[in-house]
JSON list of C-alpha atoms in Angstrom, two decimals:
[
{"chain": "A", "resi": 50, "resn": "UNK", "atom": "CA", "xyz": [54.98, -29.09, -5.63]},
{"chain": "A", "resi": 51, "resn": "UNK", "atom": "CA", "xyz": [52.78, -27.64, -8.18]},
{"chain": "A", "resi": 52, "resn": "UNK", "atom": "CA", "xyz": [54.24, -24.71, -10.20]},
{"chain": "A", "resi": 53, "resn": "UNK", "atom": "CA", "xyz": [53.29, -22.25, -12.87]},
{"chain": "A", "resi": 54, "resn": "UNK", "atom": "CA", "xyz": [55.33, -19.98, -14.30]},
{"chain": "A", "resi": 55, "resn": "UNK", "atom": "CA", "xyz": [54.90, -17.00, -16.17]},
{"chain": "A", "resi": 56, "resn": "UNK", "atom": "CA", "xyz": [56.67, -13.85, -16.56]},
{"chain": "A", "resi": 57, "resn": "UNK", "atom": "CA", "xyz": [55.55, -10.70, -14.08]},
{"chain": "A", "resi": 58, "resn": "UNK", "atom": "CA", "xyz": [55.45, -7.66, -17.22]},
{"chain": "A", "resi": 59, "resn": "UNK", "atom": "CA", "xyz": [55.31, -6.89, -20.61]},
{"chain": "A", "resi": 60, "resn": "UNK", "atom": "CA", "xyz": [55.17, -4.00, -22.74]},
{"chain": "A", "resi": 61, "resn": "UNK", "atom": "CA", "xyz": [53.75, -4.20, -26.10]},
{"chain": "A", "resi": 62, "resn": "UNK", "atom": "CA", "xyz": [52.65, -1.36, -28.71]},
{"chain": "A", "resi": 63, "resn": "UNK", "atom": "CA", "xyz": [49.37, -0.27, -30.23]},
{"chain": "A", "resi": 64, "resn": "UNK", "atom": "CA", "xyz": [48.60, -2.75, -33.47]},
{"chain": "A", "resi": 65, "resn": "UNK", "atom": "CA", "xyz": [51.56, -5.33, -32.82]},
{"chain": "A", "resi": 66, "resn": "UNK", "atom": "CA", "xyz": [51.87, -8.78, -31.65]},
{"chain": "A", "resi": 67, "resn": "UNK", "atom": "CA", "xyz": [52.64, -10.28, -28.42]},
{"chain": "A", "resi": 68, "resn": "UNK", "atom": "CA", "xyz": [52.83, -13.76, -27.35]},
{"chain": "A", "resi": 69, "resn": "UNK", "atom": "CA", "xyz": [52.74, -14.65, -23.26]},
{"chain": "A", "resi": 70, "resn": "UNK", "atom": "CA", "xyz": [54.24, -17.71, -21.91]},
{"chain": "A", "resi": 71, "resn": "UNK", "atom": "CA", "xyz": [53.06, -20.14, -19.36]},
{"chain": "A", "resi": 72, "resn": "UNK", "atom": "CA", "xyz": [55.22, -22.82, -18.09]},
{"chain": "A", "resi": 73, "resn": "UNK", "atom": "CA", "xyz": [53.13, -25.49, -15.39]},
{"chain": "A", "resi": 74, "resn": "UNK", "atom": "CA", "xyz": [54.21, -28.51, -13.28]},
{"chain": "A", "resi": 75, "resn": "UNK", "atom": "CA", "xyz": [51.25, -29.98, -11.89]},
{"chain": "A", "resi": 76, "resn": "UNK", "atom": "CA", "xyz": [50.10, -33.28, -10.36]},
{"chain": "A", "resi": 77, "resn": "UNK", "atom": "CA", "xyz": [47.68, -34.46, -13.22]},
{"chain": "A", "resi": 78, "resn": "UNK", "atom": "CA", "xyz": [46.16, -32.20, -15.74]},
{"chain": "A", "resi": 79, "resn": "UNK", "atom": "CA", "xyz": [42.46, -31.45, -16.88]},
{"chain": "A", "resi": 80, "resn": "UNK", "atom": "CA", "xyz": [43.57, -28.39, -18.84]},
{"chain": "A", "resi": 81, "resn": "UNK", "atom": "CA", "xyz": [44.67, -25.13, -19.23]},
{"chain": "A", "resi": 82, "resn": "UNK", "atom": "CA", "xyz": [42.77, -21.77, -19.09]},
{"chain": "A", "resi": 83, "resn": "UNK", "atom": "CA", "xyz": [43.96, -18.14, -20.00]},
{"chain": "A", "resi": 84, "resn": "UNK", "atom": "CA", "xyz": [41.98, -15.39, -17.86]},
{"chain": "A", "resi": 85, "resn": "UNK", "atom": "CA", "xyz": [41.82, -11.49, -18.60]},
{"chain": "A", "resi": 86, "resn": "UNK", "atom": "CA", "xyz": [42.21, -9.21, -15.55]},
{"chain": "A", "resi": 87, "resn": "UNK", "atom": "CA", "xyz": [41.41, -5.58, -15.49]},
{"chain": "A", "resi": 88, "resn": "UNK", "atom": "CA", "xyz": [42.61, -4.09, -12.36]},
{"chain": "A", "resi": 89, "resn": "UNK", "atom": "CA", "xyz": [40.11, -3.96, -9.68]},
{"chain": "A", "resi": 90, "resn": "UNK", "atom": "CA", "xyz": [37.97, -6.09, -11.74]},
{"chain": "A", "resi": 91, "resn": "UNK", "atom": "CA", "xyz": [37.66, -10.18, -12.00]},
{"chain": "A", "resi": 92, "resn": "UNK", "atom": "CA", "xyz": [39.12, -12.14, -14.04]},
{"chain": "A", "resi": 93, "resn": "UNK", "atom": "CA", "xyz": [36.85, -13.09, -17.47]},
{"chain": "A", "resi": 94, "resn": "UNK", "atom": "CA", "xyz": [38.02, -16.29, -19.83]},
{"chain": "A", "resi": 95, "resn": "UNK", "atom": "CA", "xyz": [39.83, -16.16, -22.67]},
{"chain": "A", "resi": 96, "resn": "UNK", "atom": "CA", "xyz": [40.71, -19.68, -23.62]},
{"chain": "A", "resi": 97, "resn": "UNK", "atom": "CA", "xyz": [40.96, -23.58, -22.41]},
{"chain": "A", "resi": 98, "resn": "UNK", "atom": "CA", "xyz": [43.01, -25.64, -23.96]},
{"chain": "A", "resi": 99, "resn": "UNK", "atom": "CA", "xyz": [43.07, -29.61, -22.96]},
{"chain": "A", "resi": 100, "resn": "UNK", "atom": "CA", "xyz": [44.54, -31.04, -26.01]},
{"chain": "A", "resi": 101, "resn": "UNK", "atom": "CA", "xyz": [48.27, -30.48, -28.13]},
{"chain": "A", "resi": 102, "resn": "UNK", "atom": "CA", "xyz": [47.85, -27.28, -30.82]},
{"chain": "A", "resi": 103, "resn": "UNK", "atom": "CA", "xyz": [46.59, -24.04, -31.02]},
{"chain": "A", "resi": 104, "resn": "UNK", "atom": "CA", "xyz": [43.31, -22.47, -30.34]},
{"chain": "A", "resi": 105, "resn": "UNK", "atom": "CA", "xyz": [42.31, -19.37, -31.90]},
{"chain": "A", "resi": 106, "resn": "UNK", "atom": "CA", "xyz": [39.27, -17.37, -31.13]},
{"chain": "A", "resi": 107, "resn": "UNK", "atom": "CA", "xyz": [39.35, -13.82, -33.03]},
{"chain": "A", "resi": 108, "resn": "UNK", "atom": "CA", "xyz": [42.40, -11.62, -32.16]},
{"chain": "A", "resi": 109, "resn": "UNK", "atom": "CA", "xyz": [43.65, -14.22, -29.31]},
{"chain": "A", "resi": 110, "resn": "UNK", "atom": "CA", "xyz": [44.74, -17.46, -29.74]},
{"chain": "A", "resi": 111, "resn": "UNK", "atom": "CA", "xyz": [46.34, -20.01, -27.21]},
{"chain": "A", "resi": 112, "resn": "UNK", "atom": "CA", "xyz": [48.85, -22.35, -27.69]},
{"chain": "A", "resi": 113, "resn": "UNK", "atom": "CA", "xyz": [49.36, -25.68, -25.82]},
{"chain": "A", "resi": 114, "resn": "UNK", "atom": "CA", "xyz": [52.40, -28.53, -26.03]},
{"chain": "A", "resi": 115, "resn": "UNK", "atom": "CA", "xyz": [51.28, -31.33, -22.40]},
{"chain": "A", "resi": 116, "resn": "UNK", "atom": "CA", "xyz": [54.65, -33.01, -23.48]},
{"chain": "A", "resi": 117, "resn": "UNK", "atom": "CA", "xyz": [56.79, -29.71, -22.89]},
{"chain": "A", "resi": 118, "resn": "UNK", "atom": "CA", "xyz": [54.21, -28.47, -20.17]},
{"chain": "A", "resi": 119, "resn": "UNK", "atom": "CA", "xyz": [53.82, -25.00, -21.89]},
{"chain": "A", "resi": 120, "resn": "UNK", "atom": "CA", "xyz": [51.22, -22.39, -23.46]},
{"chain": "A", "resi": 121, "resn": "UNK", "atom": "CA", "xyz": [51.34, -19.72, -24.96]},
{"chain": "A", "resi": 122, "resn": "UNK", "atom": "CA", "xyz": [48.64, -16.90, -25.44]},
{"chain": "A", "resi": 123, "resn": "UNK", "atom": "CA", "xyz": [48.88, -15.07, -28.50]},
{"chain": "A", "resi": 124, "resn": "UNK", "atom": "CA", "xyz": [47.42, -11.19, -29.23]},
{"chain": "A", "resi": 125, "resn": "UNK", "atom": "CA", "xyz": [47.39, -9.74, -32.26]},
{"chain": "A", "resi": 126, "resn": "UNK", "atom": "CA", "xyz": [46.36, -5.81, -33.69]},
{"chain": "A", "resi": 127, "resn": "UNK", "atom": "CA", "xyz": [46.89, -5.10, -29.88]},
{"chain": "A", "resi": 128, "resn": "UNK", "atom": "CA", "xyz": [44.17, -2.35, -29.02]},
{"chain": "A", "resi": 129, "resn": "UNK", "atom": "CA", "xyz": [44.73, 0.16, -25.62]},
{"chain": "A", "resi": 130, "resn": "UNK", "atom": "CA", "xyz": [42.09, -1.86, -23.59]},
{"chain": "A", "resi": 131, "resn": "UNK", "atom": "CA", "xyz": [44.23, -5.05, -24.03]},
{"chain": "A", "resi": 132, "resn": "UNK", "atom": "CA", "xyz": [46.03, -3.60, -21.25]},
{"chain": "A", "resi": 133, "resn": "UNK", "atom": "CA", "xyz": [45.33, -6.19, -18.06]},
{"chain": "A", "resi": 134, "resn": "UNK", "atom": "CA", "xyz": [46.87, -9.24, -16.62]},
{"chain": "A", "resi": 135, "resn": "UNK", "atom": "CA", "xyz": [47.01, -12.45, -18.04]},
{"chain": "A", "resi": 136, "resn": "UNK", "atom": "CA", "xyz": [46.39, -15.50, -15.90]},
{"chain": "A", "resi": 137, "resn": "UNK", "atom": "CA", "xyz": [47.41, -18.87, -16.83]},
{"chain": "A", "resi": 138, "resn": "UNK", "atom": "CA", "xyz": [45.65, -21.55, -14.95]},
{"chain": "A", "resi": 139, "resn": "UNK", "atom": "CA", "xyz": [45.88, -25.12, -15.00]},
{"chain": "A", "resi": 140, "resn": "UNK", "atom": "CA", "xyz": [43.33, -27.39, -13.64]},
{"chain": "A", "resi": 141, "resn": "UNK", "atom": "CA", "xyz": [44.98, -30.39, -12.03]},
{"chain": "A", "resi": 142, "resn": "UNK", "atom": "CA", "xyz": [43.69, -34.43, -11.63]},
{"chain": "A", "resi": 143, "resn": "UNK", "atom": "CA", "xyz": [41.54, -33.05, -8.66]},
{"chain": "A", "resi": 144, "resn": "UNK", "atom": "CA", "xyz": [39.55, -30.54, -10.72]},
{"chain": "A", "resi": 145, "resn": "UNK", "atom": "CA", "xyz": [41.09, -27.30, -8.92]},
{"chain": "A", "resi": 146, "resn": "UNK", "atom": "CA", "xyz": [42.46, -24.40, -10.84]},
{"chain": "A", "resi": 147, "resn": "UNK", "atom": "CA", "xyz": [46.27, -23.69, -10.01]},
{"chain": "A", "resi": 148, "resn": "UNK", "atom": "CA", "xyz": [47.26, -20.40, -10.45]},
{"chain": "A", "resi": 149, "resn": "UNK", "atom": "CA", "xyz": [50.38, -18.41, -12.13]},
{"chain": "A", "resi": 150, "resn": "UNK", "atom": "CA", "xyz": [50.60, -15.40, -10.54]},
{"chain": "A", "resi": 151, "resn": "UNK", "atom": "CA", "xyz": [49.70, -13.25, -13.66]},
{"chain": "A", "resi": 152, "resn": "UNK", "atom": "CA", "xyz": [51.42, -11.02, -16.08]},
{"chain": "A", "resi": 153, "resn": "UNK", "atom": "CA", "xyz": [50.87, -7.55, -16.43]},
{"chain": "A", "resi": 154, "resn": "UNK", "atom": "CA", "xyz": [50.68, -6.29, -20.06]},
{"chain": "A", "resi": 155, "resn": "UNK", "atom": "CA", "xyz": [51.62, -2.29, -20.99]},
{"chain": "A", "resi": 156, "resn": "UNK", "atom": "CA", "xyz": [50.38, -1.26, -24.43]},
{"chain": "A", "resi": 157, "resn": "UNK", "atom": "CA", "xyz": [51.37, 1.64, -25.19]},
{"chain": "A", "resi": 158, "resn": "UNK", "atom": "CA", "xyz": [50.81, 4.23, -28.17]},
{"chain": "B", "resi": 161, "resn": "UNK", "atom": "CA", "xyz": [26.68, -17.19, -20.91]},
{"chain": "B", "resi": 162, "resn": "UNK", "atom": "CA", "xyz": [26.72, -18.20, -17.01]},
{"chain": "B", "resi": 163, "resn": "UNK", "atom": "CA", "xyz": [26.54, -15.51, -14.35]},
{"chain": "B", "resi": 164, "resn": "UNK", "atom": "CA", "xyz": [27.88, -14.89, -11.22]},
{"chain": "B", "resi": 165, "resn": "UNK", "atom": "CA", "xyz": [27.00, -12.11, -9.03]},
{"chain": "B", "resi": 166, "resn": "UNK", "atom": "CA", "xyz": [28.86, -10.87, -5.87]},
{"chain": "B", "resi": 167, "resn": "UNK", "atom": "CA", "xyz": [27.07, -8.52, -2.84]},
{"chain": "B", "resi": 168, "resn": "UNK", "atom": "CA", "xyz": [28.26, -5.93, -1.86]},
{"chain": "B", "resi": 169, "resn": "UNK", "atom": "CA", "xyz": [30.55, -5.02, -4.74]},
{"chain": "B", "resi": 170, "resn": "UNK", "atom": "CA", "xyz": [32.90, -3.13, -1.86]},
{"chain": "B", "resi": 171, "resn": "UNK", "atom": "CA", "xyz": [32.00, -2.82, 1.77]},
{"chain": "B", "resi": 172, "resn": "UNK", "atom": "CA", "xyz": [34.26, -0.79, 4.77]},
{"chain": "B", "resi": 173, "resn": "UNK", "atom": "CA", "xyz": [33.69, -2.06, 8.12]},
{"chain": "B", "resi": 174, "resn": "UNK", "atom": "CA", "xyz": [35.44, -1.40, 11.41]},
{"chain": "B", "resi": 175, "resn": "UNK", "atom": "CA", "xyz": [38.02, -3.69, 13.23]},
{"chain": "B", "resi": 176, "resn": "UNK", "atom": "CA", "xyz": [36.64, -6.52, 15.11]},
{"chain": "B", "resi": 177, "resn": "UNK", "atom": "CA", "xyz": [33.28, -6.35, 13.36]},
{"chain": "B", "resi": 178, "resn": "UNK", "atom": "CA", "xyz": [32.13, -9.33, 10.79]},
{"chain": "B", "resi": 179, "resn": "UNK", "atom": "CA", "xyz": [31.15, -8.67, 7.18]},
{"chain": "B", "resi": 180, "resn": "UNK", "atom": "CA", "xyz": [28.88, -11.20, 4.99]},
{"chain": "B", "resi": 181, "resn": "UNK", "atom": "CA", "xyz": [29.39, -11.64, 0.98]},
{"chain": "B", "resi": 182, "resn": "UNK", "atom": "CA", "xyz": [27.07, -13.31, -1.08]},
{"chain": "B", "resi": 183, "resn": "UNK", "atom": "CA", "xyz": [27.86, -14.80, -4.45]},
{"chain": "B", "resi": 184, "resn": "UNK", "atom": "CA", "xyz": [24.93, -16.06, -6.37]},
{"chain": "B", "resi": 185, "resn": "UNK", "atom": "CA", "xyz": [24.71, -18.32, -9.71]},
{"chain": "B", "resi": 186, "resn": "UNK", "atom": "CA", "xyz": [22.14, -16.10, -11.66]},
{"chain": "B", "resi": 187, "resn": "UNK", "atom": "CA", "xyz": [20.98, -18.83, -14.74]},
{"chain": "B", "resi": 188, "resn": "UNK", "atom": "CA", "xyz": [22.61, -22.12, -13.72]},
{"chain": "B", "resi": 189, "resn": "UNK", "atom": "CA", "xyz": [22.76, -24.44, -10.70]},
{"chain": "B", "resi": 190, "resn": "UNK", "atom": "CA", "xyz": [26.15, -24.39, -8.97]},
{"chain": "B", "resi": 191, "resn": "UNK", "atom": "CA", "xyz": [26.97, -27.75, -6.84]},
{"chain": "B", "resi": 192, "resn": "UNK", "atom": "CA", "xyz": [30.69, -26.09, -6.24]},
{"chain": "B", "resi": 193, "resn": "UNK", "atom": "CA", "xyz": [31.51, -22.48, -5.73]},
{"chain": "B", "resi": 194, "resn": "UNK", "atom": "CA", "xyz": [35.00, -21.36, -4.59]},
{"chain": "B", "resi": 195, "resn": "UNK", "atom": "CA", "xyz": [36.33, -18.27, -3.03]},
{"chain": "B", "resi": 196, "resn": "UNK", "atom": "CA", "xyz": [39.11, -16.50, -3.70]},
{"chain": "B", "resi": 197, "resn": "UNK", "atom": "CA", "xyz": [41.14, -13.64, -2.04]},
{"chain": "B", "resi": 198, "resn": "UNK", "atom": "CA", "xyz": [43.67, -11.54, -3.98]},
{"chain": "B", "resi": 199, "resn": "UNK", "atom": "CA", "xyz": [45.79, -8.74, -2.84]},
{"chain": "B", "resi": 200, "resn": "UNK", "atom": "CA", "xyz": [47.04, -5.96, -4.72]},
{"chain": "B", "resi": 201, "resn": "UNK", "atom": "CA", "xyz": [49.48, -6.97, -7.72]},
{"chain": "B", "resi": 202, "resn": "UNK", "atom": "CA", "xyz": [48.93, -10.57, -6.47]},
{"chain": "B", "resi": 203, "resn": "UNK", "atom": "CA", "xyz": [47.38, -13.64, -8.09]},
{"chain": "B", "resi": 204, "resn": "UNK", "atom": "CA", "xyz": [44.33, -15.23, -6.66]},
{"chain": "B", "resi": 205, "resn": "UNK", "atom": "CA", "xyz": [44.56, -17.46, -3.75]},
{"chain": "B", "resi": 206, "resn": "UNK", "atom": "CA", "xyz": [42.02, -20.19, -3.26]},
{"chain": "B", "resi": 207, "resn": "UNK", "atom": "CA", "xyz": [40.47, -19.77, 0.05]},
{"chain": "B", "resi": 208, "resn": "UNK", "atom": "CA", "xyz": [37.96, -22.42, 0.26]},
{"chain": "B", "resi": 209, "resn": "UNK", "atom": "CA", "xyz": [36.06, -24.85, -2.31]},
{"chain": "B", "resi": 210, "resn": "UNK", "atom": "CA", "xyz": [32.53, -24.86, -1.41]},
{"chain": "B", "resi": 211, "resn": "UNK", "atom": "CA", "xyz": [30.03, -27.56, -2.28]},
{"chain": "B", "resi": 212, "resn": "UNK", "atom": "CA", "xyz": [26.36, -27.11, -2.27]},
{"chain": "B", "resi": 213, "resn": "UNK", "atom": "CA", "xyz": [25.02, -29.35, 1.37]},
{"chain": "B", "resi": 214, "resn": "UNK", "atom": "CA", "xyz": [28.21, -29.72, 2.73]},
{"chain": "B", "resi": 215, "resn": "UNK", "atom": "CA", "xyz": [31.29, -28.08, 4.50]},
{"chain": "B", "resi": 216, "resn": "UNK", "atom": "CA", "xyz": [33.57, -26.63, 3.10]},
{"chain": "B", "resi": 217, "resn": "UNK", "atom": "CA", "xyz": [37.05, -27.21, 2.13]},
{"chain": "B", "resi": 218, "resn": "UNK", "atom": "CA", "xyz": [39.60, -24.75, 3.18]},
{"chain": "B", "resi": 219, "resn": "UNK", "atom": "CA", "xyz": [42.92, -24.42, 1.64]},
{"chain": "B", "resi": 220, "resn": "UNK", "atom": "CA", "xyz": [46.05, -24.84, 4.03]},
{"chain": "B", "resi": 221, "resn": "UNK", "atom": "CA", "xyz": [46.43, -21.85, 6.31]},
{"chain": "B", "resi": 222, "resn": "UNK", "atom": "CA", "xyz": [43.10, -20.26, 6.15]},
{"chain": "B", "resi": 223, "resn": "UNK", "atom": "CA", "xyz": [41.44, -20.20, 9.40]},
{"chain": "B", "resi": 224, "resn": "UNK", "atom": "CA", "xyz": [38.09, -22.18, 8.79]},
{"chain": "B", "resi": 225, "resn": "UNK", "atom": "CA", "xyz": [36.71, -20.24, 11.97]},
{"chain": "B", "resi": 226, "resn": "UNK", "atom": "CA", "xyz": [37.57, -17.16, 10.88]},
{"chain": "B", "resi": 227, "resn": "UNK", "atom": "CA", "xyz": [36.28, -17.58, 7.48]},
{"chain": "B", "resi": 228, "resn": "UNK", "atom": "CA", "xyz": [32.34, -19.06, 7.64]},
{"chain": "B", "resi": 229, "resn": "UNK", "atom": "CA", "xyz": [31.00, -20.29, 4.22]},
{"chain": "B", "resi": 230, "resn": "UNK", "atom": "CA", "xyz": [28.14, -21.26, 4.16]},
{"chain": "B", "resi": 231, "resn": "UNK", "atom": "CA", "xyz": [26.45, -23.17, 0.94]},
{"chain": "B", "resi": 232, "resn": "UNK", "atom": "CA", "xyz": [23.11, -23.43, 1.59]},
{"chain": "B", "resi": 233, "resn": "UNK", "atom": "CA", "xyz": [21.71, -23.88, -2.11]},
{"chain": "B", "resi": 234, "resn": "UNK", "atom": "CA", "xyz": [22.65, -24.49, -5.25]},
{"chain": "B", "resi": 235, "resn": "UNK", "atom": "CA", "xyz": [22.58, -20.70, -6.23]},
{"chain": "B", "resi": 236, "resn": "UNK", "atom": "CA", "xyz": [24.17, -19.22, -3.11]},
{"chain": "B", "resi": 237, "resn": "UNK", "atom": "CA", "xyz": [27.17, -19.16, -0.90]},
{"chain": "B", "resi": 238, "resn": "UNK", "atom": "CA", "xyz": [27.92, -17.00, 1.58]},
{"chain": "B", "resi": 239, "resn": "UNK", "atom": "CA", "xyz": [31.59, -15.96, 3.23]},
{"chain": "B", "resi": 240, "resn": "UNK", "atom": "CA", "xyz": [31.43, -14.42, 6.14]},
{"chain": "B", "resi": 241, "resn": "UNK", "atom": "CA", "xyz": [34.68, -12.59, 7.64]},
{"chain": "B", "resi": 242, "resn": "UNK", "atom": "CA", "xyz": [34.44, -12.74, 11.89]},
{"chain": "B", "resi": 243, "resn": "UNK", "atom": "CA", "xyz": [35.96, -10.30, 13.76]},
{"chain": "B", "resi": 244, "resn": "UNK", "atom": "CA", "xyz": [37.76, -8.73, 10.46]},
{"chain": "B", "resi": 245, "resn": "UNK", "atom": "CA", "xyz": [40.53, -6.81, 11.22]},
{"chain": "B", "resi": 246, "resn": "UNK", "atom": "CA", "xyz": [43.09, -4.54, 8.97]},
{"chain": "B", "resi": 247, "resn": "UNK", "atom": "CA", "xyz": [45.27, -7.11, 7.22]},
{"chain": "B", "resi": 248, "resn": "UNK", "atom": "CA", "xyz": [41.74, -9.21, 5.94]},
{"chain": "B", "resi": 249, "resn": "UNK", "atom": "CA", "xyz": [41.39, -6.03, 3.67]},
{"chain": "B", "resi": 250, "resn": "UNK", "atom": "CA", "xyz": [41.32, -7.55, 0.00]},
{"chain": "B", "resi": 251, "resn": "UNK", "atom": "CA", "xyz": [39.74, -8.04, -3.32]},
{"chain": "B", "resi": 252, "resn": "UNK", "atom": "CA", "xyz": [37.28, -11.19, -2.37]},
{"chain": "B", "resi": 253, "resn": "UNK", "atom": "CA", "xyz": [36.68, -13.28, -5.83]},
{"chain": "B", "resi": 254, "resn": "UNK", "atom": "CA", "xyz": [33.68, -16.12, -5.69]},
{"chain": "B", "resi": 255, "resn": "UNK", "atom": "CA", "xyz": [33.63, -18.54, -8.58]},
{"chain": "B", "resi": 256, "resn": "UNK", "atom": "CA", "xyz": [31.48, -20.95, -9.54]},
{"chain": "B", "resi": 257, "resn": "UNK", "atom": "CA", "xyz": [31.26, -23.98, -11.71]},
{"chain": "B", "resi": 258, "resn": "UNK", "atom": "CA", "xyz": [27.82, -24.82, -14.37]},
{"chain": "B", "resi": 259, "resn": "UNK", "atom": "CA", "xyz": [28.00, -28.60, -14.40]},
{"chain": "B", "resi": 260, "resn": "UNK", "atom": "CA", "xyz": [26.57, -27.94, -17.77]},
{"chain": "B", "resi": 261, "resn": "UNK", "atom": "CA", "xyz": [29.93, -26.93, -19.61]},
{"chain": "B", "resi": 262, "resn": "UNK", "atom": "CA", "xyz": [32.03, -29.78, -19.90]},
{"chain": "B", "resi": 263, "resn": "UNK", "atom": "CA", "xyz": [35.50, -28.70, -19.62]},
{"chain": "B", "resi": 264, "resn": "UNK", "atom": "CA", "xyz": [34.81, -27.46, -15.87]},
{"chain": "B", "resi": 265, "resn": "UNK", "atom": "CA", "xyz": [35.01, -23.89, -16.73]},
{"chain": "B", "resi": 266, "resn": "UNK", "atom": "CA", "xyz": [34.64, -21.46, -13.57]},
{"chain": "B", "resi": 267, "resn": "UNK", "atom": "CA", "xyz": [32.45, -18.35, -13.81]},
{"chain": "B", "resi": 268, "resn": "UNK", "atom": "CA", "xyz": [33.47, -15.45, -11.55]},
{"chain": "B", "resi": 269, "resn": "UNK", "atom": "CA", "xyz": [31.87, -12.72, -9.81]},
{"chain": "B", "resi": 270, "resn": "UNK", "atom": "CA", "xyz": [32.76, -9.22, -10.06]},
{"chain": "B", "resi": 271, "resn": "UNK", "atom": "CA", "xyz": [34.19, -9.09, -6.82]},
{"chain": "B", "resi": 272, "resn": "UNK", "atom": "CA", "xyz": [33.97, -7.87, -3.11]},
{"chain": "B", "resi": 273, "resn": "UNK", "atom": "CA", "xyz": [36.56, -5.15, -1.75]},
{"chain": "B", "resi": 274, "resn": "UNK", "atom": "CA", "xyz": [36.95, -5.34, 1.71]},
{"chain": "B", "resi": 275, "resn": "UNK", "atom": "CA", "xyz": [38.61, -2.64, 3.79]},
{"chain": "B", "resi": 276, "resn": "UNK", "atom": "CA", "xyz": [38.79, -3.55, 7.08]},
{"chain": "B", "resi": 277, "resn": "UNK", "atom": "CA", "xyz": [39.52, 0.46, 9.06]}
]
């Protein structure tokens, strides 16, 4: 079966660094994508990653390894409205976005 | 950037009545729009991938007669929940997909809450 892993919470504070992991077992894969969710809200995209290294884009940067089937996404100088879930997502051979069920980030003061 | 929109942004309904949601590409031509339905503290679950002329393709275990989408252009799908009752209350997500960014990126409403009294 198809699988991705990542862990349910984290707590982080104001101005440090956290990095959340993703762990995936899919049937093919077309890539990896890293969504923002504020509750109640949808999810907006972070970053896609479809080849080995890192990606960085600002104050969040995402890290992917195919061989080891993990990512990593990486913010930095957290800020009070980084507070959301995470989604990893990995879009397998037939193009369709498989989940992770989302980690919920605390930042606190 | 490509836009989605969703309508109604929340809607309450009684039990056994149906409720329509429309999720529209604003600046782009979407041949495949999914739907999504999430429940609290949960991650999203694919409901149905919906392609522009054609049915629809419903993920194992939702009720395709329950569920109606309807794709009737390349801007617009519609979901429309039959006879909703209490347990279809949920966050309703549409997505869609701009053939014009090449890594398949999907754009996503802002979402339809349902409460189903």
């Amino acid at each position: 079966g198809q699988n991705i892993d990542q862990p349910t919470e984290m707590t982080a504070t104001e101005g440090a660094i956290v990095q959340i992991n993703c762990t995936y077992q899919t049937s093919g894969f077309n890539g990896l994508f890293w969504y923002q969710q504020h509750a109640g809200e949808a999810p907006t995209f972070l970053s896609y990653n479809v080849l080995d290294g890192l990606e960085e884009k600002g104050r969040f940067s995402s890290f992917l390894s195919r061989s080891k089937g993990y990512s990593y996404l990486l913010l930095k100088e957290l800020q009070m409205k980084d507070s959301a879930s995470y989604l990893c997502a990995v879009m397998d051979s037939n193009y369709q976005l498989i989940w992770g069920a989302g980690t919920k980030l605390i930042i606190k003061p | 950037g490509a836009v989605v929109s969703q309508h109604p942004s929340w809607v309450i309904c009684k039990s056994g009545t149906s409720v329509k949601i429309e999720c529209r590409s604003l600046d782009f031509q979407a041949t495949t729009m999914f739907w999504y339905r999430q429940f609290p503290k949960q991650s999203l679950m694919l409901m149905a991938t919906s392609n522009e002329g054609s049915k629809a393709t419903y993920e194992q275990g939702v009720e395709k007669d329950k569920f109606l989408i309807n794709h009737a252009s390349l801007t617009l799908s519609t979901l429309t929940v039959t006879s909703a009752h209490p347990e279809d209350s949920s966050f309703y997500i549409c997505s869609a997909r701009d053939p014009a960014v090449s890594y398949n990126e999907q754009f996503f409403g802002p979402g339809t809450r349902l409460t189903v009294l």
